[in-house]
PDB file of C-alpha atoms in Angstrom:
ATOM      1  CA  MET D   1     -24.046  64.149 -55.915  1.00  0.00           C
ATOM      2  CA  LEU D   2     -22.831  61.857 -53.184  1.00  0.00           C
ATOM      3  CA  GLN D   3     -20.897  58.792 -54.181  1.00  0.00           C
ATOM      4  CA  ILE D   4     -20.463  55.814 -51.868  1.00  0.00           C
ATOM      5  CA  LEU D   5     -17.526  53.456 -52.331  1.00  0.00           C
ATOM      6  CA  PHE D   6     -17.143  50.132 -50.548  1.00  0.00           C
ATOM      7  CA  ASP D   7     -14.003  48.413 -49.300  1.00  0.00           C
ATOM      8  CA  ARG D   8     -11.825  50.819 -51.161  1.00  0.00           C
ATOM      9  CA  LYS D   9      -8.173  49.885 -51.270  1.00  0.00           C
ATOM     10  CA  GLU D  10      -6.085  52.600 -49.631  1.00  0.00           C
ATOM     11  CA  PRO D  11      -2.468  53.130 -50.673  1.00  0.00           C
ATOM     12  CA  SER D  12       0.028  51.988 -48.035  1.00  0.00           C
ATOM     13  CA  SER D  13       1.942  54.548 -45.966  1.00  0.00           C
ATOM     14  CA  TYR D  14       5.026  53.686 -47.977  1.00  0.00           C
ATOM     15  CA  GLU D  15       3.237  54.417 -51.288  1.00  0.00           C
ATOM     16  CA  VAL D  16       1.912  57.705 -49.887  1.00  0.00           C
ATOM     17  CA  ARG D  17       5.418  58.723 -48.763  1.00  0.00           C
ATOM     18  CA  GLU D  18       6.880  57.736 -52.127  1.00  0.00           C
ATOM     19  CA  HIS D  19       4.243  59.721 -53.985  1.00  0.00           C
ATOM     20  CA  GLN D  20       4.619  62.965 -52.073  1.00  0.00           C
ATOM     21  CA  ASN D  21       7.470  64.380 -50.043  1.00  0.00           C
ATOM     22  CA  PHE D  22       8.206  67.467 -48.024  1.00  0.00           C
ATOM     23  CA  GLN D  23      10.690  68.894 -50.545  1.00  0.00           C
ATOM     24  CA  GLU D  24       7.895  69.140 -53.159  1.00  0.00           C
ATOM     25  CA  ILE D  25       5.623  70.893 -50.671  1.00  0.00           C
ATOM     26  CA  LEU D  26       8.401  73.279 -49.673  1.00  0.00           C
ATOM     27  CA  ALA D  27       9.157  74.031 -53.335  1.00  0.00           C
ATOM     28  CA  ALA D  28       5.444  74.729 -54.001  1.00  0.00           C
ATOM     29  CA  PHE D  29       5.330  76.983 -50.931  1.00  0.00           C
ATOM     30  CA  ASN D  30       8.450  78.906 -52.005  1.00  0.00           C
ATOM     31  CA  TYR D  31       7.026  79.353 -55.495  1.00  0.00           C
ATOM     32  CA  GLN D  32       3.733  80.646 -54.058  1.00  0.00           C
ATOM     33  CA  GLN D  33       5.627  83.075 -51.832  1.00  0.00           C
ATOM     34  CA  LYS D  34       7.527  84.334 -54.856  1.00  0.00           C
ATOM     35  CA  VAL D  35       4.366  84.718 -56.958  1.00  0.00           C
ATOM     36  CA  ASN D  36       2.487  86.458 -54.146  1.00  0.00           C
ATOM     37  CA  ASN D  37       5.293  88.919 -53.474  1.00  0.00           C
ATOM     38  CA  PRO D  38       4.057  92.360 -54.703  1.00  0.00           C
ATOM     39  CA  TRP D  39       7.653  93.564 -55.098  1.00  0.00           C
ATOM     40  CA  ARG D  40       8.624  90.907 -57.595  1.00  0.00           C
ATOM     41  CA  TYR D  41       7.984  93.167 -60.645  1.00  0.00           C
ATOM     42  CA  TRP D  42       9.769  96.120 -59.031  1.00  0.00           C
ATOM     43  CA  TYR D  43      12.748  94.457 -57.471  1.00  0.00           C
ATOM     44  CA  TYR D  44      15.077  94.360 -60.499  1.00  0.00           C
ATOM     45  CA  PRO D  45      14.058  97.749 -62.015  1.00  0.00           C
ATOM     46  CA  VAL D  46      14.499  99.460 -58.616  1.00  0.00           C
ATOM     47  CA  LEU D  47      17.843  97.730 -58.108  1.00  0.00           C
ATOM     48  CA  THR D  48      18.983  98.810 -61.594  1.00  0.00           C
ATOM     49  CA  VAL D  49      17.927 102.437 -60.977  1.00  0.00           C
ATOM     50  CA  CYS D  50      19.740 102.468 -57.620  1.00  0.00           C
ATOM     51  CA  LEU D  51      22.888 101.087 -59.213  1.00  0.00           C
ATOM     52  CA  LEU D  52      22.682 103.655 -62.008  1.00  0.00           C
ATOM     53  CA  LEU D  53      22.244 106.458 -59.471  1.00  0.00           C
ATOM     54  CA  LEU D  54      25.223 105.187 -57.526  1.00  0.00           C
ATOM     55  CA  VAL D  55      27.350 105.103 -60.661  1.00  0.00           C
TER      56      VAL D  55
ATOM     57  CA  MET P   1      -6.458  57.129 -39.352  1.00  0.00           C
ATOM     58  CA  PRO P   2      -7.128  58.705 -35.955  1.00  0.00           C
ATOM     59  CA  LEU P   3      -3.961  59.614 -34.072  1.00  0.00           C
ATOM     60  CA  GLN P   4      -4.065  58.212 -30.576  1.00  0.00           C
ATOM     61  CA  PHE P   5      -1.396  58.489 -27.885  1.00  0.00           C
ATOM     62  CA  SER P   6      -1.324  57.740 -24.162  1.00  0.00           C
ATOM     63  CA  LEU P   7      -1.466  60.737 -21.763  1.00  0.00           C
ATOM     64  CA  PRO P   8       2.257  61.061 -20.786  1.00  0.00           C
ATOM     65  CA  GLN P   9       3.204  60.517 -24.416  1.00  0.00           C
ATOM     66  CA  GLN P  10       0.635  63.145 -25.391  1.00  0.00           C
ATOM     67  CA  SER P  11       2.010  65.865 -23.101  1.00  0.00           C
ATOM     68  CA  PHE P  12       5.573  65.103 -24.174  1.00  0.00           C
ATOM     69  CA  LEU P  13       4.540  65.207 -27.836  1.00  0.00           C
ATOM     70  CA  LEU P  14       2.613  68.441 -27.329  1.00  0.00           C
ATOM     71  CA  GLU P  15       5.679  70.082 -25.765  1.00  0.00           C
ATOM     72  CA  GLU P  16       7.966  68.770 -28.497  1.00  0.00           C
ATOM     73  CA  GLU P  17       5.448  69.780 -31.135  1.00  0.00           C
ATOM     74  CA  ARG P  18       5.215  73.333 -29.833  1.00  0.00           C
ATOM     75  CA  THR P  19       8.979  73.657 -30.096  1.00  0.00           C
ATOM     76  CA  GLN P  20       8.859  72.316 -33.648  1.00  0.00           C
ATOM     77  CA  ILE P  21       6.075  74.744 -34.565  1.00  0.00           C
ATOM     78  CA  GLU P  22       8.035  77.687 -33.173  1.00  0.00           C
ATOM     79  CA  ARG P  23      11.098  76.636 -35.169  1.00  0.00           C
ATOM     80  CA  ALA P  24       8.992  76.192 -38.323  1.00  0.00           C
ATOM     81  CA  GLN P  25       7.502  79.666 -37.814  1.00  0.00           C
ATOM     82  CA  GLN P  26      11.057  81.026 -38.041  1.00  0.00           C
ATOM     83  CA  ASP P  27      12.090  78.867 -40.977  1.00  0.00           C
ATOM     84  CA  PRO P  28       9.681  76.735 -43.089  1.00  0.00           C
ATOM     85  CA  ARG P  29      12.389  74.094 -43.643  1.00  0.00           C
ATOM     86  CA  PHE P  30      11.883  73.048 -40.020  1.00  0.00           C
ATOM     87  CA  PHE P  31       8.287  72.123 -40.824  1.00  0.00           C
ATOM     88  CA  ALA P  32       9.543  68.708 -42.052  1.00  0.00           C
ATOM     89  CA  PRO P  33       8.990  66.736 -38.785  1.00  0.00           C
ATOM     90  CA  LEU P  34       5.432  68.066 -38.498  1.00  0.00           C
ATOM     91  CA  TYR P  35       4.804  67.154 -42.121  1.00  0.00           C
ATOM     92  CA  GLU P  36       6.170  63.640 -41.563  1.00  0.00           C
ATOM     93  CA  ARG P  37       3.974  63.189 -38.502  1.00  0.00           C
ATOM     94  CA  TYR P  38       0.671  64.289 -40.014  1.00  0.00           C
ATOM     95  CA  HIS P  39       0.925  63.797 -43.752  1.00  0.00           C
ATOM     96  CA  ASP P  40      -0.402  60.247 -43.760  1.00  0.00           C
ATOM     97  CA  ALA P  41      -3.397  61.054 -41.520  1.00  0.00           C
ATOM     98  CA  ILE P  42      -4.327  64.112 -43.590  1.00  0.00           C
ATOM     99  CA  PHE P  43      -3.957  62.197 -46.850  1.00  0.00           C
ATOM    100  CA  ARG P  44      -6.274  59.426 -45.611  1.00  0.00           C
ATOM    101  CA  TYR P  45      -8.833  61.955 -44.345  1.00  0.00           C
ATOM    102  CA  VAL P  46      -8.912  63.523 -47.810  1.00  0.00           C
ATOM    103  CA  TYR P  47      -8.690  60.237 -49.743  1.00  0.00           C
ATOM    104  CA  ARG P  48     -11.838  58.820 -48.076  1.00  0.00           C
ATOM    105  CA  ARG P  49     -13.800  61.872 -49.173  1.00  0.00           C
ATOM    106  CA  VAL P  50     -12.816  62.178 -52.829  1.00  0.00           C
ATOM    107  CA  ASP P  51     -13.279  59.760 -55.696  1.00  0.00           C
ATOM    108  CA  GLU P  52      -9.815  59.901 -57.258  1.00  0.00           C
ATOM    109  CA  GLU P  53      -6.461  59.162 -55.686  1.00  0.00           C
ATOM    110  CA  GLU P  54      -4.658  61.890 -57.649  1.00  0.00           C
ATOM    111  CA  GLN P  55      -7.191  64.449 -56.412  1.00  0.00           C
ATOM    112  CA  ALA P  56      -6.451  63.329 -52.865  1.00  0.00           C
ATOM    113  CA  TYR P  57      -2.725  63.927 -53.407  1.00  0.00           C
ATOM    114  CA  ASP P  58      -3.381  67.359 -54.940  1.00  0.00           C
ATOM    115  CA  ILE P  59      -5.660  68.429 -52.101  1.00  0.00           C
ATOM    116  CA  THR P  60      -3.227  67.107 -49.474  1.00  0.00           C
ATOM    117  CA  SER P  61      -0.436  69.042 -51.095  1.00  0.00           C
ATOM    118  CA  SER P  62      -2.441  72.267 -51.050  1.00  0.00           C
ATOM    119  CA  VAL P  63      -3.351  71.643 -47.386  1.00  0.00           C
ATOM    120  CA  PHE P  64       0.332  71.663 -46.438  1.00  0.00           C
ATOM    121  CA  VAL P  65       1.160  74.633 -48.656  1.00  0.00           C
ATOM    122  CA  LYS P  66      -1.723  76.571 -47.023  1.00  0.00           C
ATOM    123  CA  ALA P  67      -0.519  75.435 -43.600  1.00  0.00           C
ATOM    124  CA  LEU P  68       2.971  76.768 -44.333  1.00  0.00           C
ATOM    125  CA  GLN P  69       1.520  80.053 -45.584  1.00  0.00           C
ATOM    126  CA  ALA P  70      -0.601  80.501 -42.468  1.00  0.00           C
ATOM    127  CA  LEU P  71       1.872  79.086 -39.957  1.00  0.00           C
ATOM    128  CA  HIS P  72       3.003  82.511 -38.733  1.00  0.00           C
ATOM    129  CA  LYS P  73      -0.600  83.163 -37.618  1.00  0.00           C
ATOM    130  CA  TYR P  74      -0.879  79.872 -35.730  1.00  0.00           C
ATOM    131  CA  GLU P  75      -1.177  80.231 -31.962  1.00  0.00           C
ATOM    132  CA  TYR P  76      -1.472  77.400 -29.507  1.00  0.00           C
ATOM    133  CA  ARG P  77      -4.878  77.684 -27.802  1.00  0.00           C
ATOM    134  CA  GLY P  78      -5.189  74.246 -26.263  1.00  0.00           C
ATOM    135  CA  LEU P  79      -6.081  72.550 -29.544  1.00  0.00           C
ATOM    136  CA  PRO P  80      -3.610  70.057 -30.981  1.00  0.00           C
ATOM    137  CA  PHE P  81      -1.792  71.066 -34.133  1.00  0.00           C
ATOM    138  CA  SER P  82      -3.408  68.133 -35.958  1.00  0.00           C
ATOM    139  CA  ALA P  83      -6.849  69.730 -35.441  1.00  0.00           C
ATOM    140  CA  TRP P  84      -5.612  72.917 -37.133  1.00  0.00           C
ATOM    141  CA  LEU P  85      -4.369  70.851 -40.092  1.00  0.00           C
ATOM    142  CA  PHE P  86      -7.625  68.886 -40.312  1.00  0.00           C
ATOM    143  CA  ARG P  87      -9.565  72.145 -40.424  1.00  0.00           C
ATOM    144  CA  ILE P  88      -7.439  73.363 -43.322  1.00  0.00           C
ATOM    145  CA  ALA P  89      -7.981  69.975 -45.000  1.00  0.00           C
ATOM    146  CA  LYS P  90     -11.721  70.284 -44.507  1.00  0.00           C
ATOM    147  CA  SER P  91     -11.794  73.752 -46.006  1.00  0.00           C
ATOM    148  CA  GLU P  92      -9.618  72.689 -48.982  1.00  0.00           C
ATOM    149  CA  LEU P  93     -11.863  69.678 -49.573  1.00  0.00           C
ATOM    150  CA  TYR P  94     -15.034  71.750 -49.663  1.00  0.00           C
ATOM    151  CA  GLN P  95     -13.372  74.287 -51.908  1.00  0.00           C
ATOM    152  CA  SER P  96     -12.589  71.519 -54.407  1.00  0.00           C
ATOM    153  CA  PHE P  97     -16.186  70.251 -54.212  1.00  0.00           C
ATOM    154  CA  ARG P  98     -17.418  73.779 -54.909  1.00  0.00           C
ATOM    155  CA  ASP P  99     -15.014  74.123 -57.845  1.00  0.00           C
ATOM    156  CA  GLN P 100     -16.201  70.698 -59.004  1.00  0.00           C
ATOM    157  CA  LYS P 101     -12.639  69.427 -59.107  1.00  0.00           C
ATOM    158  CA  ALA P 102     -13.575  66.470 -56.923  1.00  0.00           C
ATOM    159  CA  GLN P 103     -16.703  64.514 -56.176  1.00  0.00           C
ATOM    160  CA  ARG P 104     -17.954  64.119 -52.607  1.00  0.00           C
ATOM    161  CA  THR P 105     -17.387  60.519 -51.706  1.00  0.00           C
ATOM    162  CA  VAL P 106     -17.974  58.405 -48.632  1.00  0.00           C
ATOM    163  CA  SER P 107     -15.692  55.394 -48.290  1.00  0.00           C
ATOM    164  CA  ILE P 108     -17.220  52.613 -46.224  1.00  0.00           C
ATOM    165  CA  ASP P 109     -16.000  49.195 -45.161  1.00  0.00           C
ATOM    166  CA  LYS P 110     -18.736  46.619 -45.678  1.00  0.00           C
ATOM    167  CA  VAL P 111     -18.000  45.118 -42.250  1.00  0.00           C
ATOM    168  CA  VAL P 112     -18.573  48.487 -40.548  1.00  0.00           C
ATOM    169  CA  LEU P 113     -21.758  49.063 -42.538  1.00  0.00           C
ATOM    170  CA  LYS P 114     -23.015  45.648 -41.444  1.00  0.00           C
ATOM    171  CA  GLN P 115     -22.257  46.480 -37.786  1.00  0.00           C
ATOM    172  CA  VAL P 116     -24.218  49.750 -38.039  1.00  0.00           C
ATOM    173  CA  ILE P 117     -27.214  48.011 -39.615  1.00  0.00           C
ATOM    174  CA  GLU P 118     -27.142  45.131 -37.137  1.00  0.00           C
ATOM    175  CA  ASP P 119     -27.503  47.640 -34.297  1.00  0.00           C
ATOM    176  CA  TRP P 120     -30.805  48.751 -35.774  1.00  0.00           C
ATOM    177  CA  THR P 121     -32.346  45.628 -37.262  1.00  0.00           C
ATOM    178  CA  GLU P 122     -32.295  42.015 -36.213  1.00  0.00           C
ATOM    179  CA  ASP P 123     -30.748  40.629 -39.323  1.00  0.00           C
ATOM    180  CA  TYR P 124     -28.776  42.260 -42.050  1.00  0.00           C
ATOM    181  CA  THR P 125     -30.049  42.015 -45.599  1.00  0.00           C
ATOM    182  CA  GLU P 126     -28.871  43.510 -48.865  1.00  0.00           C
ATOM    183  CA  GLN P 127     -32.108  45.510 -48.873  1.00  0.00           C
ATOM    184  CA  ASP P 128     -31.133  47.087 -45.532  1.00  0.00           C
ATOM    185  CA  LYS P 129     -27.810  48.076 -47.020  1.00  0.00           C
ATOM    186  CA  ALA P 130     -29.523  49.823 -49.931  1.00  0.00           C
ATOM    187  CA  ARG P 131     -31.877  51.563 -47.492  1.00  0.00           C
ATOM    188  CA  LEU P 132     -29.015  52.803 -45.349  1.00  0.00           C
ATOM    189  CA  LEU P 133     -27.221  54.172 -48.395  1.00  0.00           C
ATOM    190  CA  LEU P 134     -30.361  56.032 -49.425  1.00  0.00           C
ATOM    191  CA  ALA P 135     -30.713  57.334 -45.883  1.00  0.00           C
ATOM    192  CA  LEU P 136     -27.086  58.547 -45.902  1.00  0.00           C
ATOM    193  CA  LYS P 137     -27.769  60.467 -49.093  1.00  0.00           C
ATOM    194  CA  GLY P 138     -30.697  62.185 -47.382  1.00  0.00           C
ATOM    195  CA  LEU P 139     -28.563  63.655 -44.602  1.00  0.00           C
ATOM    196  CA  LYS P 140     -27.296  67.227 -44.518  1.00  0.00           C
ATOM    197  CA  GLU P 141     -23.559  67.625 -45.141  1.00  0.00           C
ATOM    198  CA  GLN P 142     -22.717  68.357 -41.498  1.00  0.00           C
ATOM    199  CA  GLN P 143     -24.707  65.340 -40.301  1.00  0.00           C
ATOM    200  CA  LEU P 144     -23.022  63.146 -42.880  1.00  0.00           C
ATOM    201  CA  GLN P 145     -19.587  64.371 -41.729  1.00  0.00           C
ATOM    202  CA  LEU P 146     -20.369  63.483 -38.118  1.00  0.00           C
ATOM    203  CA  ILE P 147     -21.666  59.992 -38.997  1.00  0.00           C
ATOM    204  CA  GLU P 148     -18.693  59.438 -41.284  1.00  0.00           C
ATOM    205  CA  MET P 149     -16.121  60.396 -38.653  1.00  0.00           C
ATOM    206  CA  ARG P 150     -17.792  58.613 -35.754  1.00  0.00           C
ATOM    207  CA  PHE P 151     -18.875  55.342 -37.367  1.00  0.00           C
ATOM    208  CA  PHE P 152     -16.804  54.833 -40.490  1.00  0.00           C
ATOM    209  CA  GLU P 153     -13.544  56.310 -39.209  1.00  0.00           C
ATOM    210  CA  LYS P 154     -14.045  55.483 -35.510  1.00  0.00           C
ATOM    211  CA  ARG P 155     -12.877  58.887 -34.275  1.00  0.00           C
ATOM    212  CA  SER P 156     -13.450  59.975 -30.686  1.00  0.00           C
ATOM    213  CA  PHE P 157     -15.943  62.776 -29.930  1.00  0.00           C
ATOM    214  CA  LYS P 158     -13.021  64.879 -28.722  1.00  0.00           C
ATOM    215  CA  GLU P 159     -11.292  64.545 -32.084  1.00  0.00           C
ATOM    216  CA  ILE P 160     -14.540  65.134 -34.008  1.00  0.00           C
ATOM    217  CA  GLY P 161     -15.115  68.282 -31.966  1.00  0.00           C
ATOM    218  CA  GLU P 162     -11.600  69.525 -32.651  1.00  0.00           C
ATOM    219  CA  ILE P 163     -11.961  68.982 -36.393  1.00  0.00           C
ATOM    220  CA  CYS P 164     -15.444  70.496 -36.635  1.00  0.00           C
ATOM    221  CA  GLY P 165     -14.809  73.387 -34.249  1.00  0.00           C
ATOM    222  CA  LEU P 166     -17.238  72.059 -31.611  1.00  0.00           C
ATOM    223  CA  SER P 167     -16.853  71.190 -27.958  1.00  0.00           C
ATOM    224  CA  GLU P 168     -16.684  67.470 -27.129  1.00  0.00           C
ATOM    225  CA  ASN P 169     -20.201  67.584 -25.655  1.00  0.00           C
ATOM    226  CA  ASN P 170     -21.601  69.472 -28.586  1.00  0.00           C
ATOM    227  CA  ALA P 171     -20.035  66.952 -30.969  1.00  0.00           C
ATOM    228  CA  LYS P 172     -21.701  64.157 -28.967  1.00  0.00           C
ATOM    229  CA  VAL P 173     -25.101  65.853 -29.078  1.00  0.00           C
ATOM    230  CA  LYS P 174     -24.897  66.687 -32.779  1.00  0.00           C
ATOM    231  CA  THR P 175     -23.737  63.164 -33.661  1.00  0.00           C
ATOM    232  CA  PHE P 176     -26.605  61.718 -31.628  1.00  0.00           C
ATOM    233  CA  ARG P 177     -29.066  63.933 -33.521  1.00  0.00           C
ATOM    234  CA  ALA P 178     -27.500  62.919 -36.844  1.00  0.00           C
ATOM    235  CA  VAL P 179     -27.898  59.249 -35.906  1.00  0.00           C
ATOM    236  CA  LEU P 180     -31.549  59.863 -35.015  1.00  0.00           C
ATOM    237  CA  LYS P 181     -32.080  61.505 -38.391  1.00  0.00           C
ATOM    238  CA  LEU P 182     -30.348  58.649 -40.164  1.00  0.00           C
ATOM    239  CA  LYS P 183     -32.491  56.106 -38.297  1.00  0.00           C
ATOM    240  CA  GLU P 184     -35.597  58.092 -39.192  1.00  0.00           C
ATOM    241  CA  PHE P 185     -34.670  58.060 -42.909  1.00  0.00           C
ATOM    242  CA  PHE P 186     -33.693  54.385 -42.660  1.00  0.00           C
ATOM    243  CA  HIS P 187     -37.054  53.345 -41.219  1.00  0.00           C
ATOM    244  CA  GLN P 188     -38.989  55.659 -43.570  1.00  0.00           C
ATOM    245  CA  LYS P 189     -37.684  53.759 -46.568  1.00  0.00           C
ATOM    246  CA  GLU P 190     -39.087  50.464 -45.261  1.00  0.00           C
TER     247      GLU P 190
END
């Protein structure tokens, strides 16, 4: 359903900048990268096994 | 807010932008200047199409996260980087409409609406306004997008084409057809 709004007040550029910044976006991106990494469940077990083998 | 620059400024910015993109492709931390340049324009594009401000912030945030994720695939093919971001924004917006996280909204200034109506009828009445709103609701989504960008956001055909993935001429033709359709609906409701 289409909604039509008239003379809507838009937040100022300052408010937009205050509300959202690049560091938040970068943090979200880094988190996504971590979550999407297929090795994340294997990394520590594999590392532990390698260390044990070395020892 | 359409981004407009003069020609020498444009070529300088394009060159500078390409360098920034290449740096950001190596390290996402260097994406900051691109983010600073386009964040406001992307936010306003999204904000005018959703009913809640918080939704607009969420969608804008996911646009930039998606952009960072896909940045390594980005290749310069004559289209400005902003067009690539607007396309991601468009796809994120429609995804949130499909998921029913946001409601499709058209934000209109009354002054602009009056100008549009005055082009078609001799004098503007409240009844005309109601008729135009009904006519807008009758349009197909793509036609509505074109009308919205051309008349309510005052974007150039070149920019509309870049956002919609059309050539400038094709954008002109399709917008013209959308206007004809809108006029047809507007006069039908008389």
